[in-house]
Each structure stands twice: as structure tokens, then as C-alpha cells.
mmCIF file of C-alpha atoms in Angstrom:
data_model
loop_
_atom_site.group_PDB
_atom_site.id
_atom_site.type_symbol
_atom_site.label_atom_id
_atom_site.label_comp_id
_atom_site.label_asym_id
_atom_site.label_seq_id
_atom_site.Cartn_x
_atom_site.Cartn_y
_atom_site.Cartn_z
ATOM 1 C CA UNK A 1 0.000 0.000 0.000
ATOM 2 C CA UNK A 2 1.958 3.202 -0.936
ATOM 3 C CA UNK A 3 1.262 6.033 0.962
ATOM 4 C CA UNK A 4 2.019 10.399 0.298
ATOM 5 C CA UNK A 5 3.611 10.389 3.406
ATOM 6 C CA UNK A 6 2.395 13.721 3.424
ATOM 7 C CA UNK A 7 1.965 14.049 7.941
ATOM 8 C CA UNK A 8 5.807 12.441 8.303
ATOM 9 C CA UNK A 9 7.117 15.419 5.975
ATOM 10 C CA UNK A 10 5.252 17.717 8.130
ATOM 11 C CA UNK A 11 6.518 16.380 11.390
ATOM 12 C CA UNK A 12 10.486 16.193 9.492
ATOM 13 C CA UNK A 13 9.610 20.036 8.716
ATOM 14 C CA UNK A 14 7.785 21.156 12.151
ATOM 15 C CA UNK A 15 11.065 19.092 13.967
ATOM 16 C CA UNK A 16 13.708 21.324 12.338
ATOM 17 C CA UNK A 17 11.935 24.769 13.069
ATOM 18 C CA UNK A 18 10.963 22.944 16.913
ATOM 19 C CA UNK A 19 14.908 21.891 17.642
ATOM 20 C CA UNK A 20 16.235 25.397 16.190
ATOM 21 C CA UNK A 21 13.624 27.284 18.821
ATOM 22 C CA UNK A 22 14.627 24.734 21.635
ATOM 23 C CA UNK A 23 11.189 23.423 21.764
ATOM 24 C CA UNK A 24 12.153 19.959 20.530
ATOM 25 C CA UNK A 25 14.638 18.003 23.134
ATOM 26 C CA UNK A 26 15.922 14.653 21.207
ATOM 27 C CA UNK A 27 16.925 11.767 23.575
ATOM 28 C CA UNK A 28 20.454 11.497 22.635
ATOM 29 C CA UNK A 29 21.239 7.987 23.174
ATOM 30 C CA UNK A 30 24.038 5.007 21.976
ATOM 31 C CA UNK A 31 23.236 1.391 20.864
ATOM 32 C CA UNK A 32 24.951 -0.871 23.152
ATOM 33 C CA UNK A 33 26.310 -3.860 20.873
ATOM 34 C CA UNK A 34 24.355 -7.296 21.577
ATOM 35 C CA UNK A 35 25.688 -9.545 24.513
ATOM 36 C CA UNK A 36 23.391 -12.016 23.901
ATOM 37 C CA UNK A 37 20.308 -10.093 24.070
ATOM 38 C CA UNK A 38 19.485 -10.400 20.130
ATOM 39 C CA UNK A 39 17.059 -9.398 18.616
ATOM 40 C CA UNK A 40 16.173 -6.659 21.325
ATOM 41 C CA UNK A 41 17.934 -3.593 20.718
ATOM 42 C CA UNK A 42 19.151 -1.670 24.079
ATOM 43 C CA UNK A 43 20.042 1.921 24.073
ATOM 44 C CA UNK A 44 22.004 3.547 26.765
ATOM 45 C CA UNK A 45 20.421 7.259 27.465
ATOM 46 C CA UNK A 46 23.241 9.539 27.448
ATOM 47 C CA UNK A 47 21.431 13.171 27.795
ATOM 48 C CA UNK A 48 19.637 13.661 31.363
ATOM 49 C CA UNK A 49 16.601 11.545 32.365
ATOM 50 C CA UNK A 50 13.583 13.583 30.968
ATOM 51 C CA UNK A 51 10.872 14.433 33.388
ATOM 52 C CA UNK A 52 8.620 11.331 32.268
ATOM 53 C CA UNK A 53 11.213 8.784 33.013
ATOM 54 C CA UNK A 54 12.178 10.126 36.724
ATOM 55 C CA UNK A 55 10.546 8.901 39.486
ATOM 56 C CA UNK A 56 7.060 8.995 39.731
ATOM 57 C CA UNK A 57 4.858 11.769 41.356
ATOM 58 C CA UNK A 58 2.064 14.321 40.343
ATOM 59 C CA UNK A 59 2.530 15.878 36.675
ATOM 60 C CA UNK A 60 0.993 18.253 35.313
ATOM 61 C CA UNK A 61 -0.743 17.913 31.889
ATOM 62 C CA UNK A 62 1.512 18.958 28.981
ATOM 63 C CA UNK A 63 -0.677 18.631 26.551
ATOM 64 C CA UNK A 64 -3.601 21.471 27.578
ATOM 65 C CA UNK A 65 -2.289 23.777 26.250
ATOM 66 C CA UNK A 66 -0.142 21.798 24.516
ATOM 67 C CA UNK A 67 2.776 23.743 22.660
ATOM 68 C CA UNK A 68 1.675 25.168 19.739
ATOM 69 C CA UNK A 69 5.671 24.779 17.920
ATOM 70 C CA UNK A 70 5.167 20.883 18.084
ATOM 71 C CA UNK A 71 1.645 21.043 16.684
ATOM 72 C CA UNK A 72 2.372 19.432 13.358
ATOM 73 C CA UNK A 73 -1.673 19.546 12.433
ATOM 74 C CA UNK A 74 -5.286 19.152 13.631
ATOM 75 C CA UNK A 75 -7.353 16.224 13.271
ATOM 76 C CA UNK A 76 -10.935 17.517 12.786
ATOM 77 C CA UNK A 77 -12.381 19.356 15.842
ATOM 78 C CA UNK A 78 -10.925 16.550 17.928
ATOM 79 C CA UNK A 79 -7.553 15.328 17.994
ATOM 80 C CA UNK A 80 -4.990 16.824 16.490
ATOM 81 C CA UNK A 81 -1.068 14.924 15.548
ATOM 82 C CA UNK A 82 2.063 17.122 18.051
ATOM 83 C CA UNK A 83 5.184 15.789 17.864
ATOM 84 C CA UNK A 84 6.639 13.836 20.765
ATOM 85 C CA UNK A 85 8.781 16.936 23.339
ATOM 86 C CA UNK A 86 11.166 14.098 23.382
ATOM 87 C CA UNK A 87 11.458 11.923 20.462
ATOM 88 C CA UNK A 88 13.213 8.757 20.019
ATOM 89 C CA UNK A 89 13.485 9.028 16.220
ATOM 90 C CA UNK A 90 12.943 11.756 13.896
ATOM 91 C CA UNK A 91 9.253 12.463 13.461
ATOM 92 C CA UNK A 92 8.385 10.601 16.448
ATOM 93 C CA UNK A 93 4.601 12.037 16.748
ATOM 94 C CA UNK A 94 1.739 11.692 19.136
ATOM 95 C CA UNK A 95 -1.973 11.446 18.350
ATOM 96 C CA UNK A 96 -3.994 13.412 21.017
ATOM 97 C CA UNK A 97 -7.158 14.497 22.066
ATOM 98 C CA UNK A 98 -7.817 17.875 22.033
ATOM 99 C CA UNK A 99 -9.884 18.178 24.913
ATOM 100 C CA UNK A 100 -8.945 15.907 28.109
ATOM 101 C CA UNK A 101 -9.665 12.443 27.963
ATOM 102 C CA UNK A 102 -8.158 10.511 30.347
ATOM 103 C CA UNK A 103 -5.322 8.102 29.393
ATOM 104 C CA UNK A 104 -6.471 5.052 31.327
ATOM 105 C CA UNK A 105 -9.555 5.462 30.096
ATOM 106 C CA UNK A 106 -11.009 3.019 27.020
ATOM 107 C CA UNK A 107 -10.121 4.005 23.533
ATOM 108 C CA UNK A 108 -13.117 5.081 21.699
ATOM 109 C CA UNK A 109 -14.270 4.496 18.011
ATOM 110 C CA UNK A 110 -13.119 8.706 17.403
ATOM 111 C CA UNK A 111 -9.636 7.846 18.515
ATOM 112 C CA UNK A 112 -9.720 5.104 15.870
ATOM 113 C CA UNK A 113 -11.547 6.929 13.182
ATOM 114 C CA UNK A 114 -8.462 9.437 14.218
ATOM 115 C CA UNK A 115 -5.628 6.648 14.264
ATOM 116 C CA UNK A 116 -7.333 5.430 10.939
ATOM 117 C CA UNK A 117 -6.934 8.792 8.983
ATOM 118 C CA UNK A 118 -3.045 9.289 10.507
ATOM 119 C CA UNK A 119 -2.188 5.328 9.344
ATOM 120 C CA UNK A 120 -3.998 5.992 5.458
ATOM 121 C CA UNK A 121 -1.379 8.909 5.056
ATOM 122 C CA UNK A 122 1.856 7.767 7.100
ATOM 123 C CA UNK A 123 2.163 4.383 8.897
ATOM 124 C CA UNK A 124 4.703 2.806 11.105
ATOM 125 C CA UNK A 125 4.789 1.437 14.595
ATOM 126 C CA UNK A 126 1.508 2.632 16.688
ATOM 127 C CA UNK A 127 2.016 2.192 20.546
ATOM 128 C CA UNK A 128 -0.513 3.220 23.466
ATOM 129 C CA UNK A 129 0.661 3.020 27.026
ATOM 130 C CA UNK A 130 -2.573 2.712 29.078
ATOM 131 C CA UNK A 131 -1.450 4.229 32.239
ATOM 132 C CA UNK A 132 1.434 4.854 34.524
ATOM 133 C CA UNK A 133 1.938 1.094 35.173
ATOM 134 C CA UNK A 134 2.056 0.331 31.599
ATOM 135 C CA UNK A 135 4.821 2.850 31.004
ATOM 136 C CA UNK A 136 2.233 6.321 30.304
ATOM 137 C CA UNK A 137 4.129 9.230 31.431
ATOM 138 C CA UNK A 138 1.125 11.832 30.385
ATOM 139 C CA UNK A 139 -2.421 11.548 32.575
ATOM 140 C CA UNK A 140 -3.531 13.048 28.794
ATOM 141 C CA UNK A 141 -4.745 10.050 26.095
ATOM 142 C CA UNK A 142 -2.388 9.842 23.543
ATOM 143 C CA UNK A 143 -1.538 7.013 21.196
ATOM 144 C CA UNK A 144 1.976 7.461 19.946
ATOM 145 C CA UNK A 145 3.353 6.798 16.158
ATOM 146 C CA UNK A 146 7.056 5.862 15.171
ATOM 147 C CA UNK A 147 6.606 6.555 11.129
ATOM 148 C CA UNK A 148 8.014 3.754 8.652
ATOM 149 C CA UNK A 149 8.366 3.650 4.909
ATOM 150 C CA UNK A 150 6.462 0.743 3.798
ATOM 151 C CA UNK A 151 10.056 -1.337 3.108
ATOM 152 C CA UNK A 152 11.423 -1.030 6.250
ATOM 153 C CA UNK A 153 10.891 -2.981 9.590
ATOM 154 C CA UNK A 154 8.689 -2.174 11.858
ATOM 155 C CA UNK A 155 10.542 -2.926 15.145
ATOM 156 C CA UNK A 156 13.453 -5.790 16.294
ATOM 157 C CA UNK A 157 10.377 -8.272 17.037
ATOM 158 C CA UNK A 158 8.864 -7.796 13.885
ATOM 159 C CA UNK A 159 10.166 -10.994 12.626
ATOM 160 C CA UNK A 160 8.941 -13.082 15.623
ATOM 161 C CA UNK A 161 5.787 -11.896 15.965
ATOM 162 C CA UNK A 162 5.071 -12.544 11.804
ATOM 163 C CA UNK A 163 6.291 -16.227 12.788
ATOM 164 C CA UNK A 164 3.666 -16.757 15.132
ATOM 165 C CA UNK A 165 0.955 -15.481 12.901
ATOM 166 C CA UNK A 166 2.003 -17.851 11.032
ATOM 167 C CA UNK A 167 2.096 -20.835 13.025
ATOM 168 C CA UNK A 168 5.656 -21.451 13.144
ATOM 169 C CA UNK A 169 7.087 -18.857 15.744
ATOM 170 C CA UNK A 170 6.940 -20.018 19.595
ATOM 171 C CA UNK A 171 4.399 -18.561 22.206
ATOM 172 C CA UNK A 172 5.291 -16.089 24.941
ATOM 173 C CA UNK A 173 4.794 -17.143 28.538
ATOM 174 C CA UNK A 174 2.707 -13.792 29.702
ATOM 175 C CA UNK A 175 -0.886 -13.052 28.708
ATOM 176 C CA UNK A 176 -1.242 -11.098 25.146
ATOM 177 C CA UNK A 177 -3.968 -11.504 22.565
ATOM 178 C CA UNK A 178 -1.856 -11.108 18.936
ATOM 179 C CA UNK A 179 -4.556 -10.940 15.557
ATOM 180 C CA UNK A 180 -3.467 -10.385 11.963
ATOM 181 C CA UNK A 181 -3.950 -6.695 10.459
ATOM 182 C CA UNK A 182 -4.426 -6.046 6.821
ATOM 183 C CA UNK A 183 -2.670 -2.799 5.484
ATOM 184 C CA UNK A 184 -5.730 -0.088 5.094
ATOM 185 C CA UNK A 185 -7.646 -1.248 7.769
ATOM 186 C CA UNK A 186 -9.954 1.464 8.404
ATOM 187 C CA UNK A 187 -11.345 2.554 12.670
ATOM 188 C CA UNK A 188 -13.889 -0.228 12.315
ATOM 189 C CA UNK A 189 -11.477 -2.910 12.080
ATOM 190 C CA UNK A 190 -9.440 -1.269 14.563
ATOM 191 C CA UNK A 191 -11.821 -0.842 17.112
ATOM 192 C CA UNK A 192 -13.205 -4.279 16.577
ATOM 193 C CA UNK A 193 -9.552 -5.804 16.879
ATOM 194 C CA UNK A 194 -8.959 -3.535 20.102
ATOM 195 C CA UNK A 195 -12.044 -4.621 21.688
ATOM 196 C CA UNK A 196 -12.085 -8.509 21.266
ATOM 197 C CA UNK A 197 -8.425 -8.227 22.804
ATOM 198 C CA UNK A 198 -9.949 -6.479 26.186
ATOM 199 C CA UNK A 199 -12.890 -9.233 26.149
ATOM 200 C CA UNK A 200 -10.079 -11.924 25.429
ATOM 201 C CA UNK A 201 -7.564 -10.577 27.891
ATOM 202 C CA UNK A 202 -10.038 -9.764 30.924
ATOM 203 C CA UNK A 203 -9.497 -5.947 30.767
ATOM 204 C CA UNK A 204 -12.932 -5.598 30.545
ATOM 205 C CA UNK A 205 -15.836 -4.526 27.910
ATOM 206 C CA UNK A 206 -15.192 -1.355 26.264
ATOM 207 C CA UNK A 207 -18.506 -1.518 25.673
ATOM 208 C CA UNK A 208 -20.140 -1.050 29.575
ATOM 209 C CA UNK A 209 -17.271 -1.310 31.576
ATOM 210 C CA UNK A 210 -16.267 2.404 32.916
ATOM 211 C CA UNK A 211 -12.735 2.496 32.445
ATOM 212 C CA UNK A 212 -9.997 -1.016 31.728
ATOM 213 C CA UNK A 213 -9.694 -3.446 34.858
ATOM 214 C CA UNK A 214 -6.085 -3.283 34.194
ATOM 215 C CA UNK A 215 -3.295 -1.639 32.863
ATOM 216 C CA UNK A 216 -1.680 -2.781 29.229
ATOM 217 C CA UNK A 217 -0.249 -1.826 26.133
ATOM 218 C CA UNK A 218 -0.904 -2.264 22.470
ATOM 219 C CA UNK A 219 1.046 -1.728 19.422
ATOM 220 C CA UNK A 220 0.386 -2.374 15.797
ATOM 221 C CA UNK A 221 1.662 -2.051 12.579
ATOM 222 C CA UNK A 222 0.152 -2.680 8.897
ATOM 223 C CA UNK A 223 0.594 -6.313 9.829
ATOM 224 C CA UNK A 224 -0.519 -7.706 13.204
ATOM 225 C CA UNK A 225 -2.021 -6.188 16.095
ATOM 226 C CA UNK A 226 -0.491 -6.978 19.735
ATOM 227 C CA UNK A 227 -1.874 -6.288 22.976
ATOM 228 C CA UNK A 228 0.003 -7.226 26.363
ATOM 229 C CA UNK A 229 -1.747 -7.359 29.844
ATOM 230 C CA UNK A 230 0.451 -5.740 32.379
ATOM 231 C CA UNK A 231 0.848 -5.874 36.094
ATOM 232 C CA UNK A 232 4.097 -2.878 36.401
ATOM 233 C CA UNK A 233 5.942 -0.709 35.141
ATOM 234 C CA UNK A 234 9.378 -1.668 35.448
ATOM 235 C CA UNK A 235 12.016 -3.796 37.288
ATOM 236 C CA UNK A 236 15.194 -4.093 38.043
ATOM 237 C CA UNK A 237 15.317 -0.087 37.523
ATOM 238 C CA UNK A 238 14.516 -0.741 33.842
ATOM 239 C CA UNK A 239 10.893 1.093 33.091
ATOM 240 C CA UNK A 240 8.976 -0.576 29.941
ATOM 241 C CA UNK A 241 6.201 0.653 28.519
ATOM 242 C CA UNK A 242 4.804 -0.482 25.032
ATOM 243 C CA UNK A 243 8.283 -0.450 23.055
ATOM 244 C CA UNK A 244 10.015 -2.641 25.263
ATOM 245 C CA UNK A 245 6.869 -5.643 23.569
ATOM 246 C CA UNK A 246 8.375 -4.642 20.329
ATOM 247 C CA UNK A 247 11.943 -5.040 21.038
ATOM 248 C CA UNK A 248 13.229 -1.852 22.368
ATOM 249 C CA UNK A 249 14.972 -1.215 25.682
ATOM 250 C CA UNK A 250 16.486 2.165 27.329
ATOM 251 C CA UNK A 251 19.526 1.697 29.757
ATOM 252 C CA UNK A 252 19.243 4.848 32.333
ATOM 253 C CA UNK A 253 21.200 5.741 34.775
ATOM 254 C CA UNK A 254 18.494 3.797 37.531
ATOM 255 C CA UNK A 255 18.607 0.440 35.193
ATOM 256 C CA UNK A 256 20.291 -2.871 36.165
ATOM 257 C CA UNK A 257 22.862 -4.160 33.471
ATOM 258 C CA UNK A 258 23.916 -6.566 34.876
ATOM 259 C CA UNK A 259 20.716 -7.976 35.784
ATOM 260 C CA UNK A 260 19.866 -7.689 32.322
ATOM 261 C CA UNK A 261 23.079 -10.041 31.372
ATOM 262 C CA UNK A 262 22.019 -12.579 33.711
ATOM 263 C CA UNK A 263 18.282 -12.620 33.326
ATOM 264 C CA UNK A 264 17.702 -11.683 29.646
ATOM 265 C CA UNK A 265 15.209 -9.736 28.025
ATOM 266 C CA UNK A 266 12.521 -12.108 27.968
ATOM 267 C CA UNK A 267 12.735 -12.278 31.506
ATOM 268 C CA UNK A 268 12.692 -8.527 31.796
ATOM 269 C CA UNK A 269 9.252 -8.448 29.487
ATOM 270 C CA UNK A 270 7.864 -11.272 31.889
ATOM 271 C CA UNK A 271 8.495 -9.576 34.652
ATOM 272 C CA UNK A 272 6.536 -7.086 34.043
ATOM 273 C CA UNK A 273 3.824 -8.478 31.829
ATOM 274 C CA UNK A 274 1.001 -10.486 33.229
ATOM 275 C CA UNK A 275 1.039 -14.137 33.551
ATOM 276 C CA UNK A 276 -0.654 -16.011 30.727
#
């Protein structure tokens, strides 16, 4: 499915006037070769801990008002696309809501109509942290967006995950719900995917439930669809939120090494995950 691209240009063009004006703070970070950790990539964070990864305490909502130099454009009357304060890849953006919504609170079918408009112009990895324990640093709802041209990989667990759609990869030990996605899936299919997940997984029914019986993440590319049950938000000073399910790990100052040579990452993501 070839897409114009045309949101990810605006993002690349909105990031260079953002990082001249100071408004855009890039985590500056290395990639720490493999010590047996493949296919997981781990990144050492070299620049000082943003706000969202310190410890945890009130915050105050960024995004109302949210900065009107990261505002790459609006969404309807509704949500609008900002790019990320502190991105972990150029054109890093988030999908918001315009007015509050709470972050913990069910995604609703005009977050996916939203999501569904973003994905028909520029796709890539989609992650949403569902709150704090699931790695959300924002009280605000916001589904985040790592743009990818429609050669490249998605993430470093791309692979694995495509095997077990298949049949042929092996299962993972904590509770997820994992579906095939078809590229153009419109908010429907979305929404439909999203809620037999919470029914399967026991977060509730989007449907007449209030608000998700507990936290987790999902992410999703043109491909599959993965949502994880979690039970915290980090161990061994290592915080995860959605990436970590897709292969990517941050090494702050707080995190373990060592623990992570001895245990492994799959012990890290069980940790943290729900049992399945």
C-alpha cells in the first residue's frame, strides 16, 4: 500500500523549526552492541533523564495547552497529531485528544476513526501506554506513532511476531492476545480488533465497563495487532512501557545491566507483563 507520506514530511519540517527554537529536546542515546540479548535492541540514554522517566509523582498535563511549535496539524475538531517533546526518532509524533480524555480510560471508536486517517497517510509502529503502570508518562490520552516507509521494519520483534501469525514462531509465557492486520484497515477494524483483545484478555468490555480493569499496552503495525496485559511498570530499575513488547529497551542511569546479562530480556518483558 503506498502512501504520500504527506503528515511524516510535516513532522520532518515542524522538527527542524521545533529543535532550532529549543522546543524539541531529542533523547540522545548510543546502541549498546548485543551480549546475547538479540534481537532486542538496548540503548544507553546519554542526555539527562527527561521528566517522564524520573521517578514517579504528580505531573501536570503537557498537553492542555499543549505547545503550539510541536503542533504538526489538527485532526478535525478533535484530535490533532504534536510531535513527541522528546522523540526517540525523527518524526516521532503523538496522536492526542484535544480536549482531556483521560489516558487510562477506554479508547473510543473517534480515537480510531483518528488513528485510521493518521495510518492511510503515514504508517509505522503505533504504541498506546494505558497508564502509569504500563509505562504512560502523560495523565492526557495519547496514542503514539514511530513513522516507517512501507520497506522497512517495523521494530526488532517484527520478525517473531510474523512467525507466530504464522504458526511457526513459539508462544510467549505472559498473557497477550496477537490478531493479523491487513494494510488499510480502516477505525472499524481497529476498534473491533482492540475490543475482542480487552474481552479476550479480561481488561474488561469497552462496551459497559467504565474504564480497563487493568493496565496494558498495544502496538500495531500494517501487519498484526499486539496487545500485552500488564501488572508494572518496570524492574530491576529498567521502566517498559509499550516499546520494550516490540523489542526496544532504554539503559538509564536507575537500570540494572547486569541484571539484564544474567536474566535476559525475555525475563525482563515477563516480569513485568502479566502471567498467561
Amino acid at each position: 500500500m503506498e502512501r504520500a507520506e504527506r503528515f511524516w514530511a510535516e513532522a520532518l519540517e515542524r522538527s527542524r523549526h521545533a529543535l532550532g527554537s529549543g522546543n524539541l529536546v531529542p533523547l540522545e542515546t548510543e546502541l549498546i552492541p548485543p551480549q546475547g540479548w538479540e534481537p532486542f535492541q538496548l540503548r544507553r540514554l546519554l542526555s539527562a533523564t527527561p521528566k517522564h522517566l524520573r521517578a514517579q509523582g504528580p505531573k501536570p498535563n503537557p498537553f492542555r495547552p499543549w505547545d503550539p511549535q510541536l503542533q504538526v496539524c489538527l485532526l478535525g475538531r478533535r484530535h490533532l497529531l504534536l510531535l513527541n517533546k522528546y522523540p526517540v526518532q525523527a518524526g516521532h509524533v503523538l496522536l492526542i485528544t484535544q480536549g482531556y480524555e483521560p489516558q487510562s480510560g477506554w479508547l473510543k471508536g473517534g480515537d480510531w476513526s483518528a488513528v485510521a486517517r493518521v495510518d492511510a497517510d503515514t504508517s509505522g509502529l503505533w504504541f498506546f501506554n494505558s497508564c502509569a503502570e504500563a509505562g504512560a508518562s502523560q495523565p492526557h490520552r495519547h496514542l503514539q506513532l514511530l513513522p516507517r516507509h512501507g520497506d522497512q521494519v517495523a521494530c526488532p520483534l517484527d520478525r517473531l511476531v510474523r512467525a507466530q501469525l504464522a504458526g511457526v514462531g513459539r508462544h510467549w509465557p505472559w498473557a497477550y492476545k496477537l490478531s493479523p492486520r491487513k494494510p488499510g484497515d480502516g477505525a472499524e477494524a481497529l476498534a473491533a480488533t482492540y475490543h475482542a483483545h480487552a474481552l479476550s484478555l479480561g481488561l474488561g468490555d469497552p462496551g459497559s465497563d467504565p474504564r480497563p480493569l487493568h493496565p496494558y499496552n498495544l502496538i500495531f503495525t500494517d501487519h498484526w495487532f499486539l496487545t500485552v496485559r500488564r501488572v508494572r511498570e518496570h524492574v530491576a530499575g529498567f521502566s517498559v512501557n509499550a516499546l520494550g513488547f516490540a523489542g526496544y529497551l532504554l539503559l538509564s542511569e536507575r537500570s540494572e545491566l547486569a541484571w539484564l546479562q544474567r536474566e535476559g530480556p525475555w525475563a525482563l518483558l515477563q516480569a513485568v507483563a502479566a502471567r498467561g
